[in-house]
Coordinates of C-alpha atoms and ligand atoms in Angstrom, one line a residue:
Chain A
X1394 CA 25.8 -28.1 -24.6
X1395 CA 22.7 -29.3 -22.7
X1396 CA 22.6 -26.9 -19.8
X1397 CA 19.9 -24.3 -20.5
X1398 CA 20.6 -20.6 -20.4
X1399 CA 18.0 -19.3 -17.9
X1400 CA 19.1 -15.7 -18.0
X1401 CA 21.3 -14.0 -20.6
X1402 CA 21.9 -10.3 -20.7
X1403 CA 23.9 -8.4 -23.3
X1404 CA 25.2 -4.9 -22.9
X1405 CA 22.7 -3.9 -20.3
X1406 CA 22.7 -0.1 -19.5
X1407 CA 20.6 1.7 -16.9
X1408 CA 20.7 5.3 -15.7
X1409 CA 18.8 7.2 -13.1
X1410 CA 18.8 10.7 -14.6
X1411 CA 22.5 11.6 -15.0
X1412 CA 23.7 8.7 -12.9
X1413 CA 24.9 5.9 -15.1
X1414 CA 24.4 2.9 -12.8
X1415 CA 24.8 -0.1 -15.0
X1416 CA 27.4 0.2 -17.7
X1417 CA 27.2 -2.5 -20.3
X1418 CA 26.6 -5.6 -18.2
X1419 CA 27.0 -9.0 -19.9
X1420 CA 26.0 -12.1 -17.9
X1421 CA 24.7 -15.6 -18.4
X1422 CA 23.0 -17.7 -15.7
X1423 CA 22.6 -21.4 -16.5
X1424 CA 19.9 -23.7 -15.2
X1425 CA 20.4 -24.8 -11.6
X1426 CA 23.4 -22.4 -11.2
X1427 CA 23.8 -20.3 -8.1
X1428 CA 25.4 -17.0 -8.9
X1429 CA 26.5 -14.8 -6.0
X1430 CA 26.7 -11.1 -6.9
X1431 CA 29.1 -9.2 -4.7
X1432 CA 30.5 -5.7 -4.6
X1433 CA 30.5 -2.5 -2.6
X1434 CA 27.4 -0.7 -1.7
X1435 CA 26.2 1.5 -4.6
X1436 CA 28.0 -0.6 -7.3
X1437 CA 24.6 -1.4 -8.9
X1438 CA 23.9 -4.9 -7.7
X1439 CA 20.3 -4.2 -6.7
X1440 CA 19.6 -2.3 -9.9
X1441 CA 20.9 -5.3 -11.9
X1442 CA 18.7 -7.7 -10.0
X1443 CA 15.7 -5.5 -10.3
X1444 CA 16.3 -5.2 -14.1
X1445 CA 16.1 -9.0 -14.2
X1446 CA 12.5 -9.0 -13.1
X1447 CA 11.7 -5.7 -14.7
X1448 CA 11.0 -3.8 -11.5
X1449 CA 13.5 -1.4 -13.1
X1450 CA 13.3 -0.6 -16.8
X1451 CA 16.5 -1.0 -18.7
X1452 CA 17.7 1.9 -21.0
X1453 CA 19.2 -0.5 -23.6
X1454 CA 20.7 -3.9 -24.0
X1455 CA 19.0 -7.3 -24.2
X1456 CA 17.5 -9.4 -21.5
X1457 CA 16.8 -13.0 -22.6
X1458 CA 14.8 -15.2 -20.2
X1459 CA 14.8 -18.9 -21.1
X1460 CA 15.9 -18.2 -24.6
X1461 CA 13.3 -15.5 -25.3
X1462 CA 14.2 -11.9 -25.5
X1463 CA 11.9 -9.8 -23.3
X1464 CA 10.6 -6.6 -24.7
X1465 CA 9.1 -4.7 -21.7
X1466 CA 6.9 -2.6 -24.0
X1467 CA 5.1 -5.5 -25.6
X1468 CA 5.6 -8.6 -23.5
X1469 CA 3.4 -9.4 -20.5
X1470 CA 5.9 -8.7 -17.7
X1471 CA 3.5 -10.1 -15.0
X1472 CA 3.7 -13.5 -16.8
X1473 CA 7.5 -13.3 -16.7
X1474 CA 7.6 -12.2 -13.0
X1475 CA 5.5 -15.3 -12.1
X1476 CA 8.5 -17.3 -13.2
X1477 CA 11.1 -15.1 -11.5
X1478 CA 10.7 -15.0 -7.7
X1479 CA 12.3 -12.3 -5.7
X1480 CA 13.3 -12.0 -2.0
X1481 CA 14.0 -8.6 -0.6
X1482 CA 16.3 -7.3 2.1
X1483 CA 13.4 -6.0 4.1
X1484 CA 11.1 -9.0 3.5
X1485 CA 8.2 -6.9 2.3
X1486 CA 5.6 -9.3 3.7
X1487 CA 2.1 -8.1 3.6
X1488 CA 1.5 -6.9 7.2
X1489 CA -2.3 -7.1 7.1
X1490 CA -2.3 -10.7 6.1
X1491 CA -1.4 -13.8 8.1
X1492 CA 1.6 -16.0 7.1
X1493 CA -0.8 -18.3 5.2
X1494 CA -2.6 -15.4 3.5
X1495 CA 0.7 -14.0 2.4
X1496 CA 1.6 -17.2 0.7
X1497 CA -1.7 -18.0 -1.0
X1498 CA -2.4 -14.5 -2.2
X1499 CA -0.6 -14.6 -5.5
X1500 CA -1.3 -18.2 -6.5
X1501 CA -5.0 -17.7 -6.0
X1502 CA -5.3 -14.1 -7.4
X1503 CA -2.7 -14.4 -10.2
X1504 CA -2.7 -18.1 -11.2
X1505 CA -6.3 -18.8 -10.2
X1506 CA -5.2 -21.8 -8.1
X1507 CA -8.0 -23.4 -6.2
X1508 CA -8.0 -22.2 -2.5
X1509 CA -7.8 -25.6 -1.0
X1510 CA -4.9 -26.5 -3.2
X1511 CA -3.1 -23.2 -2.5
X1512 CA -3.4 -23.8 1.2
X1513 CA -2.1 -27.3 1.1
X1514 CA 0.8 -26.2 -1.1
X1515 CA 1.5 -23.3 1.4
X1516 CA 1.5 -25.7 4.3
X1517 CA 4.0 -27.9 2.5
X1518 CA 6.2 -24.9 1.8
X1519 CA 6.0 -23.7 5.4
X1520 CA 7.1 -27.0 6.7
X1521 CA 9.9 -26.9 4.2
X1522 CA 11.2 -23.6 5.7
X1523 CA 10.4 -24.9 9.2
X1524 CA 7.5 -22.7 10.0
X1525 CA 4.5 -24.9 9.8
X1526 CA 3.3 -23.7 13.2
X1527 CA 3.1 -20.1 12.2
X1528 CA 0.3 -20.4 9.7
X1529 CA -2.1 -18.0 11.3
X1530 CA 0.4 -15.6 12.7
X1531 CA 0.7 -12.0 11.5
X1532 CA 4.2 -11.0 10.2
X1533 CA 4.8 -8.6 13.1
X1534 CA 4.9 -11.5 15.5
X1535 CA 7.8 -13.1 13.6
X1536 CA 11.5 -12.7 14.1
X1537 CA 13.5 -11.3 11.1
X1538 CA 14.7 -14.7 10.2
X1539 CA 11.2 -16.2 10.3
X1540 CA 9.9 -13.3 8.2
X1541 CA 12.5 -13.9 5.5
X1542 CA 11.8 -17.6 5.5
X1543 CA 8.1 -16.8 5.0
X1544 CA 9.1 -14.4 2.2
X1545 CA 11.0 -17.3 0.5
X1546 CA 8.0 -19.6 0.9
X1547 CA 5.8 -16.9 -0.6
X1548 CA 8.0 -16.6 -3.6
X1549 CA 8.2 -20.3 -4.0
X1550 CA 4.5 -20.7 -4.0
X1551 CA 4.4 -19.2 -7.5
X1552 CA 6.6 -22.1 -8.5
X1553 CA 9.3 -19.9 -10.0
X1554 CA 12.1 -21.2 -12.2
X1555 CA 14.5 -18.5 -11.1
X1556 CA 14.9 -16.9 -7.7
X1557 CA 16.5 -13.6 -7.1
X1558 CA 17.7 -12.6 -3.6
X1559 CA 18.7 -9.0 -2.7
X1560 CA 20.8 -9.1 0.4
X1561 CA 18.3 -11.5 2.1
X1562 CA 20.3 -11.5 5.4
X1563 CA 21.5 -8.0 5.6
X1564 CA 18.7 -6.8 7.8
X1565 CA 18.9 -9.7 10.2
X1566 CA 20.5 -10.0 13.6
X1567 CA 23.6 -12.1 13.3
X1568 CA 22.2 -15.0 15.2
X1569 CA 19.3 -15.2 12.7
X1570 CA 21.4 -15.2 9.5
X1571 CA 22.2 -18.9 9.6
X1572 CA 18.6 -20.2 9.4
X1573 CA 17.9 -18.2 6.3
X1574 CA 21.1 -19.2 4.6
X1575 CA 20.3 -22.8 5.4
X1576 CA 17.0 -22.5 3.7
X1577 CA 18.6 -21.0 0.6
X1578 CA 21.3 -23.7 0.6
X1579 CA 18.6 -26.3 0.6
X1580 CA 16.9 -24.6 -2.3
X1581 CA 20.2 -24.5 -4.2
X1582 CA 20.7 -28.2 -3.6
X1583 CA 17.3 -28.9 -5.1
X1584 CA 18.5 -27.4 -8.3
X1585 CA 16.9 -23.9 -8.2
X1586 CA 18.5 -21.3 -10.4
X1587 CA 19.5 -18.5 -8.1
X1588 CA 21.0 -15.0 -8.3
X1589 CA 22.0 -13.9 -4.8
X1590 CA 23.3 -10.5 -3.9
X1591 CA 25.1 -11.0 -0.6
X1592 CA 27.9 -10.0 1.7
X1593 CA 28.0 -13.5 3.3
X1594 CA 31.3 -14.6 1.8
X1595 CA 31.2 -18.0 3.5
X1596 CA 27.8 -18.7 1.9
X1597 CA 29.2 -17.6 -1.5
X1598 CA 32.2 -19.8 -1.1
X1599 CA 30.2 -22.8 -0.1
X1600 CA 27.0 -22.6 -2.2
X1601 CA 27.8 -20.5 -5.3
X1602 CA 28.7 -22.0 -8.7
X1603 CA 29.8 -18.6 -9.9
X1604 CA 30.9 -15.4 -8.2
X1605 CA 30.4 -12.1 -10.0
X1606 CA 32.1 -9.1 -8.6
X1607 CA 30.7 -5.7 -9.5
X1608 CA 32.3 -2.3 -9.2
X1609 CA 30.9 1.0 -10.3
X1610 CA 28.3 -0.4 -12.6
X1611 CA 30.6 -2.9 -14.3
X1612 CA 31.4 -6.6 -13.8
X1613 CA 35.0 -6.5 -12.9
X1614 CA 35.6 -10.2 -12.4
X1615 CA 33.8 -13.5 -12.4
X1616 CA 34.9 -17.0 -11.6
X1617 CA 34.2 -20.1 -9.7
X1618 CA 34.5 -19.6 -5.9
X1619 CA 37.7 -21.4 -5.5
X1620 CA 39.6 -19.4 -8.1
X1621 CA 37.8 -16.2 -7.2
X1622 CA 38.6 -16.2 -3.5
X1623 CA 42.0 -17.8 -3.5
X1624 CA 43.4 -16.3 -6.6
X1625 CA 41.6 -13.2 -7.8
X1626 CA 43.0 -11.7 -11.0
X1627 CA 42.0 -8.1 -10.8
X1628 CA 43.6 -5.6 -8.4
X1629 CA 40.1 -4.2 -7.6
X1630 CA 38.9 -7.6 -6.5
X1631 CA 41.9 -8.2 -4.3
X1632 CA 41.3 -4.9 -2.6
X1633 CA 37.6 -5.6 -2.1
X1634 CA 38.2 -9.0 -0.7
X1635 CA 40.9 -7.7 1.7
X1636 CA 38.4 -5.1 3.1
X1637 CA 35.4 -7.5 3.3
X1638 CA 37.2 -10.4 4.9
X1639 CA 38.7 -8.1 7.5
X1640 CA 35.1 -7.1 8.4
Chain B
X231 CA -29.1 51.4 16.8
X232 CA -30.8 48.1 16.9
X233 CA -30.0 46.1 19.9
X234 CA -29.5 42.4 19.8
X235 CA -32.1 40.5 21.7
X236 CA -30.6 38.9 24.8
X237 CA -31.6 35.3 25.1
X238 CA -31.7 33.9 28.6
X239 CA -30.8 30.4 29.5
X240 CA -33.9 28.3 30.1
X241 CA -34.5 26.8 33.5
X242 CA -33.4 23.2 33.9
X243 CA -36.9 21.8 34.3
X244 CA -38.2 23.7 31.3
X245 CA -35.3 22.4 29.2
X246 CA -36.0 18.8 30.3
X247 CA -39.7 19.1 29.8
X248 CA -39.2 20.6 26.2
X249 CA -36.6 17.9 25.4
X250 CA -39.1 15.2 26.3
X251 CA -42.1 16.8 24.6
X252 CA -40.2 17.4 21.3
X253 CA -38.5 14.0 21.1
X254 CA -40.6 12.5 18.4
X255 CA -40.1 15.5 16.0
X256 CA -36.4 15.6 16.8
X257 CA -35.9 11.9 16.4
X258 CA -37.4 12.2 13.0
X259 CA -35.1 15.0 12.1
X260 CA -32.2 13.0 13.5
X261 CA -33.0 10.2 11.2
X262 CA -32.7 12.6 8.3
X263 CA -29.4 14.0 9.6
X264 CA -28.1 10.4 9.9
X265 CA -29.3 9.6 6.3
X266 CA -27.6 12.8 5.0
X267 CA -24.4 12.0 6.8
X268 CA -24.1 8.4 5.9
X269 CA -25.0 8.9 2.3
X270 CA -22.7 11.8 1.9
X271 CA -19.8 10.1 3.6
X272 CA -20.2 6.9 1.6
X273 CA -20.3 8.8 -1.7
X274 CA -17.6 11.0 -0.4
X275 CA -15.3 8.0 0.2
X276 CA -15.9 6.9 -3.4
X277 CA -15.2 10.4 -4.7
X278 CA -12.3 10.8 -2.4
X279 CA -10.7 7.5 -3.5
X280 CA -11.2 8.4 -7.1
X281 CA -9.4 11.7 -6.8
X282 CA -6.7 10.2 -4.5
X283 CA -6.0 7.7 -7.3
X284 CA -5.9 10.4 -9.9
X285 CA -3.4 12.3 -7.7
X286 CA -1.0 9.3 -7.4
X287 CA -1.4 8.2 -11.0
X288 CA 1.8 10.0 -12.1
X289 CA -0.2 11.3 -15.1
X290 CA 0.1 15.1 -15.2
X291 CA -3.4 15.8 -16.5
X292 CA -5.1 13.6 -13.9
X293 CA -3.0 15.0 -11.1
X294 CA -4.0 18.5 -12.2
X295 CA -7.7 17.6 -12.2
X296 CA -7.4 16.2 -8.7
X297 CA -5.5 19.3 -7.5
X298 CA -8.1 21.6 -9.1
X299 CA -11.0 19.7 -7.5
X300 CA -9.4 19.9 -4.0
X301 CA -8.5 23.5 -4.5
X302 CA -12.0 24.5 -5.5
X303 CA -13.6 22.7 -2.6
X304 CA -11.2 23.9 0.0
X305 CA -11.2 27.4 -1.4
X306 CA -14.9 28.1 -1.1
X307 CA -17.3 27.9 1.8
X308 CA -19.5 24.8 2.1
X309 CA -22.7 26.9 2.1
X310 CA -21.7 28.5 -1.2
X311 CA -21.1 25.0 -2.7
X312 CA -24.5 23.8 -1.4
X313 CA -26.3 26.7 -2.9
X314 CA -24.5 26.4 -6.2
X315 CA -25.3 22.7 -6.4
X316 CA -28.8 23.1 -5.2
X317 CA -29.9 25.9 -7.5
X318 CA -27.5 25.0 -10.3
X319 CA -28.4 21.4 -10.6
X320 CA -32.1 21.8 -9.9
X321 CA -32.0 24.2 -12.9
X322 CA -30.6 21.6 -15.2
X323 CA -32.5 18.5 -14.2
X324 CA -34.8 17.6 -11.4
X325 CA -32.9 16.4 -8.4
X326 CA -34.7 15.7 -5.2
X327 CA -33.6 18.0 -2.4
X328 CA -32.2 15.2 -0.4
X329 CA -29.9 14.2 -3.2
X330 CA -28.9 17.7 -4.0
X331 CA -27.9 18.1 -0.3
X332 CA -26.2 14.7 -0.1
X333 CA -24.3 15.3 -3.3
X334 CA -23.1 18.7 -2.2
X335 CA -22.0 17.3 1.1
X336 CA -20.4 14.4 -0.6
X337 CA -18.4 16.5 -3.0
X338 CA -17.3 18.6 -0.1
X339 CA -16.3 15.7 2.1
X340 CA -14.7 13.9 -0.9
X341 CA -12.0 16.6 -1.3
X342 CA -10.9 16.2 2.3
X343 CA -11.2 12.4 2.1
X344 CA -9.1 12.3 -1.0
X345 CA -6.3 14.2 0.8
X346 CA -6.5 11.8 3.7
X347 CA -6.4 8.8 1.4
X348 CA -3.7 10.1 -0.8
X349 CA -1.5 10.7 2.3
X350 CA -2.1 7.2 3.6
X351 CA -1.6 5.5 0.3
X352 CA 1.7 7.3 -0.1
X353 CA 2.7 6.3 3.4
X354 CA 2.5 2.6 2.6
X355 CA 6.0 1.3 2.2
X356 CA 7.2 1.2 -1.5
X357 CA 8.4 -2.3 -0.9
X358 CA 4.8 -3.5 -0.7
X359 CA 4.0 -2.6 -4.4
X360 CA 7.3 -4.2 -5.4
X361 CA 6.6 -7.4 -3.5
X362 CA 3.2 -7.6 -5.2
X363 CA 4.7 -7.0 -8.6
X364 CA 7.5 -9.5 -8.1
X365 CA 4.8 -12.1 -7.5
X366 CA 3.3 -11.4 -10.8
X367 CA 0.4 -9.3 -9.5
X368 CA -0.6 -6.4 -11.7
X369 CA -0.4 -2.8 -10.4
X370 CA -4.2 -2.6 -10.0
X371 CA -4.4 -6.0 -8.2
X372 CA -1.6 -5.0 -5.8
X373 CA -3.3 -1.7 -5.2
X374 CA -6.6 -3.4 -4.4
X375 CA -5.3 -6.3 -2.4
X376 CA -2.2 -4.9 -0.7
X377 CA -1.9 -1.2 -0.7
X378 CA -5.5 0.0 -0.1
X379 CA -6.2 -2.2 2.8
X380 CA -3.2 -0.9 4.6
X381 CA -3.9 2.7 3.5
X382 CA -7.5 2.5 4.8
X383 CA -6.3 1.2 8.1
X384 CA -3.9 4.1 8.4
X385 CA -6.5 6.5 7.3
X386 CA -9.1 5.5 9.8
X387 CA -8.4 8.0 12.6
X388 CA -8.3 11.0 10.3
X389 CA -11.3 9.6 8.4
X390 CA -13.2 9.3 11.7
X391 CA -12.5 12.9 12.3
X392 CA -13.7 13.8 8.9
X393 CA -16.9 11.8 9.5
X394 CA -17.6 13.9 12.6
X395 CA -17.0 17.1 10.6
X396 CA -19.3 15.7 7.9
X397 CA -22.0 15.0 10.5
X398 CA -21.9 18.5 11.8
X399 CA -21.7 20.1 8.3
X400 CA -24.9 18.4 7.4
X401 CA -26.6 21.1 9.5
X402 CA -26.0 23.4 6.5
X403 CA -28.6 21.4 4.6
X404 CA -31.1 23.3 6.7
X405 CA -30.5 26.2 4.3
X406 CA -31.9 24.3 1.4
X407 CA -35.0 23.4 3.4
X408 CA -34.0 19.9 4.6
X409 CA -35.8 19.2 7.8
X410 CA -32.8 17.9 9.6
X411 CA -31.9 18.6 13.2
X412 CA -30.7 22.1 12.9
X413 CA -33.6 23.2 10.7
X414 CA -36.1 21.8 13.2
X415 CA -34.4 23.4 16.1
X416 CA -34.4 26.9 14.6
X417 CA -37.9 26.6 13.3
X418 CA -39.4 25.4 16.6
X419 CA -37.3 27.9 18.4
X420 CA -38.5 30.9 16.5
X421 CA -42.1 29.6 16.5
X422 CA -42.1 29.4 20.2
X423 CA -40.0 32.5 20.8
X424 CA -37.6 30.1 22.7
X425 CA -34.5 29.8 20.5
X426 CA -32.1 29.0 23.3
X427 CA -33.9 26.0 24.6
X428 CA -34.1 24.4 21.2
X429 CA -30.5 25.2 20.4
X430 CA -29.4 23.5 23.6
X431 CA -31.6 20.5 22.8
X432 CA -30.2 20.1 19.3
X433 CA -26.7 20.3 20.7
X434 CA -27.5 17.3 22.8
X435 CA -28.6 15.4 19.8
X436 CA -25.4 16.2 17.9
X437 CA -23.3 15.2 20.9
X438 CA -25.1 11.8 21.1
X439 CA -24.6 11.3 17.4
X440 CA -20.9 12.2 17.6
X441 CA -20.5 9.8 20.5
X442 CA -22.1 7.0 18.5
X443 CA -20.0 7.7 15.4
X444 CA -16.9 7.8 17.5
X445 CA -17.8 4.4 19.0
X446 CA -18.4 2.9 15.6
X447 CA -15.1 4.2 14.2
X448 CA -13.2 2.9 17.2
X449 CA -14.8 -0.5 17.0
X450 CA -13.8 -0.7 13.4
X451 CA -10.3 0.5 14.2
X452 CA -9.7 -2.1 16.8
X453 CA -11.1 -4.8 14.6
X454 CA -8.7 -3.9 11.9
X455 CA -5.8 -3.6 14.2
X456 CA -5.5 -7.3 14.8
X457 CA -2.3 -7.6 12.8
X458 CA -0.6 -4.8 14.8
X459 CA -1.2 -6.4 18.1
Ligands
LIG1855 N1 15.4 4.6 -8.0 C1 16.6 5.2 -8.0 N2 16.7 6.5 -8.3 C2 17.9 7.1 -8.3 N3 19.1 6.6 -8.1 C3 19.0 5.2 -7.7 C4 17.8 4.5 -7.7 N4 18.1 3.2 -7.3 C5 19.4 3.2 -7.1 N5 20.0 4.4 -7.4 C6 21.4 4.7 -7.4 O1 22.1 3.8 -8.2 C7 23.3 3.4 -7.6 C8 23.4 1.9 -7.5 O2 22.4 1.5 -6.6 P1 22.1 0.0 -6.2 O3 21.8 -0.8 -7.4 O4 21.1 0.0 -5.1 O5 23.5 -0.5 -5.6 P2 23.9 -1.7 -4.6 O6 22.7 -2.6 -4.5 O7 25.1 -2.3 -5.2 O8 24.2 -1.1 -3.3 C9 23.5 4.1 -6.3 O9 24.3 5.2 -6.5 C10 22.1 4.5 -6.0 O10 22.0 5.7 -5.2
LIG1856 MG1 21.5 -3.1 -2.9

């Protein structure tokens, strides 16, 4: 098999106090795959995603990134996070920095990239997400869709090999969802490995290679989009799809 | 029973005349007041930031140290702190009066500033730290580049207020023989048997200083507010 395993997790468990949130998750993400993670609110999707870049600390289980098991106690997590970009529901842009400053911050401060080089890379990324004219604008001047595209550009500036998206369009007005999904789709087509938590079923159908359905801290069902949406095996999945498609 | 002496208000022309006549000695005293205030506020910010960071460190011992410091400072009068520092420290090693006064004022201001900064750091959205971390930035780097600039901006109005309090509190340095504004006013007043005139004059100086300080803080605030416009 010549497709690389970018992420592999075995029997991942995570609790918040008495609340057992992730109950033995197994999952593999191959290079250039787009995995859409769906499930009801509170099922543990965000927690799983956050465990993948170690914003949350697992209780037990293994997380293997590019063939190397990560030990949060001894490994340099910052180095790993450089390779794993993350896009948040609420953008989390730095409000005191311009669009350009948002994008060049980490490359310069973390990777020690030369400023000129960081700027020219940022401009490239901004034109890629269609915002080359917003260079010197502060985030509060942008629409939600524009903010999220800047956030994507900011993550890409670190040249990650994996991108995680946590409901990237859930905070957007409906008319702004499309522009962000289009950017993500383009990224997928370029071969980026992506794990996307989303409620956008049309996007999942069209772009995902794999759908993973979570319920109550467990993966209930997974499959390719065609099989998953037209012929779900599990009763829980069928119920979930009925309620979400009605929405 | 001893009766309190009744001070009468000076006539306007007498007040103005005295104001003009004493301006060089008061300006010199004002310079010392400014020095005391600026030095104690600058050191106070460093101390305040230090204890604010201890407080948010999530390390119990450090939190306790920060709490204890704030409690001690808030729980005792400033004049007591100044005397303890002045006589206490001077007994251990030689500290110029100016630095004893500045340090006492700084330690005092620092407690209030640490409370202001702690509040404003905690008010910064949690997502900011996560965004920094997710980009591979360390906690310290994110704190320095992302959290603190936002926290300072948020803290500026209450800090400005604390600076004004610090300016006025510097008058207590008079009690350890600093020849700042208040000391000069009371000394001249009693020498000339004309306390009220000199108290009114020194009030004018404080009002001017507060106006200046307010102006500077406001300028700073609007300069930093670019991203909110
Ligand atoms: N930091 C936290 N502390 C305590 N409970 C949490 C925390 N984060 C998430 N939870 C709880 O874990 C469960 C799963 O949350 P989450 O992963 O955000 O679900 P989803 O993203 O699928 O909506 C929820 O019950 C949530 O309340
Ligand atoms: Mg979530």
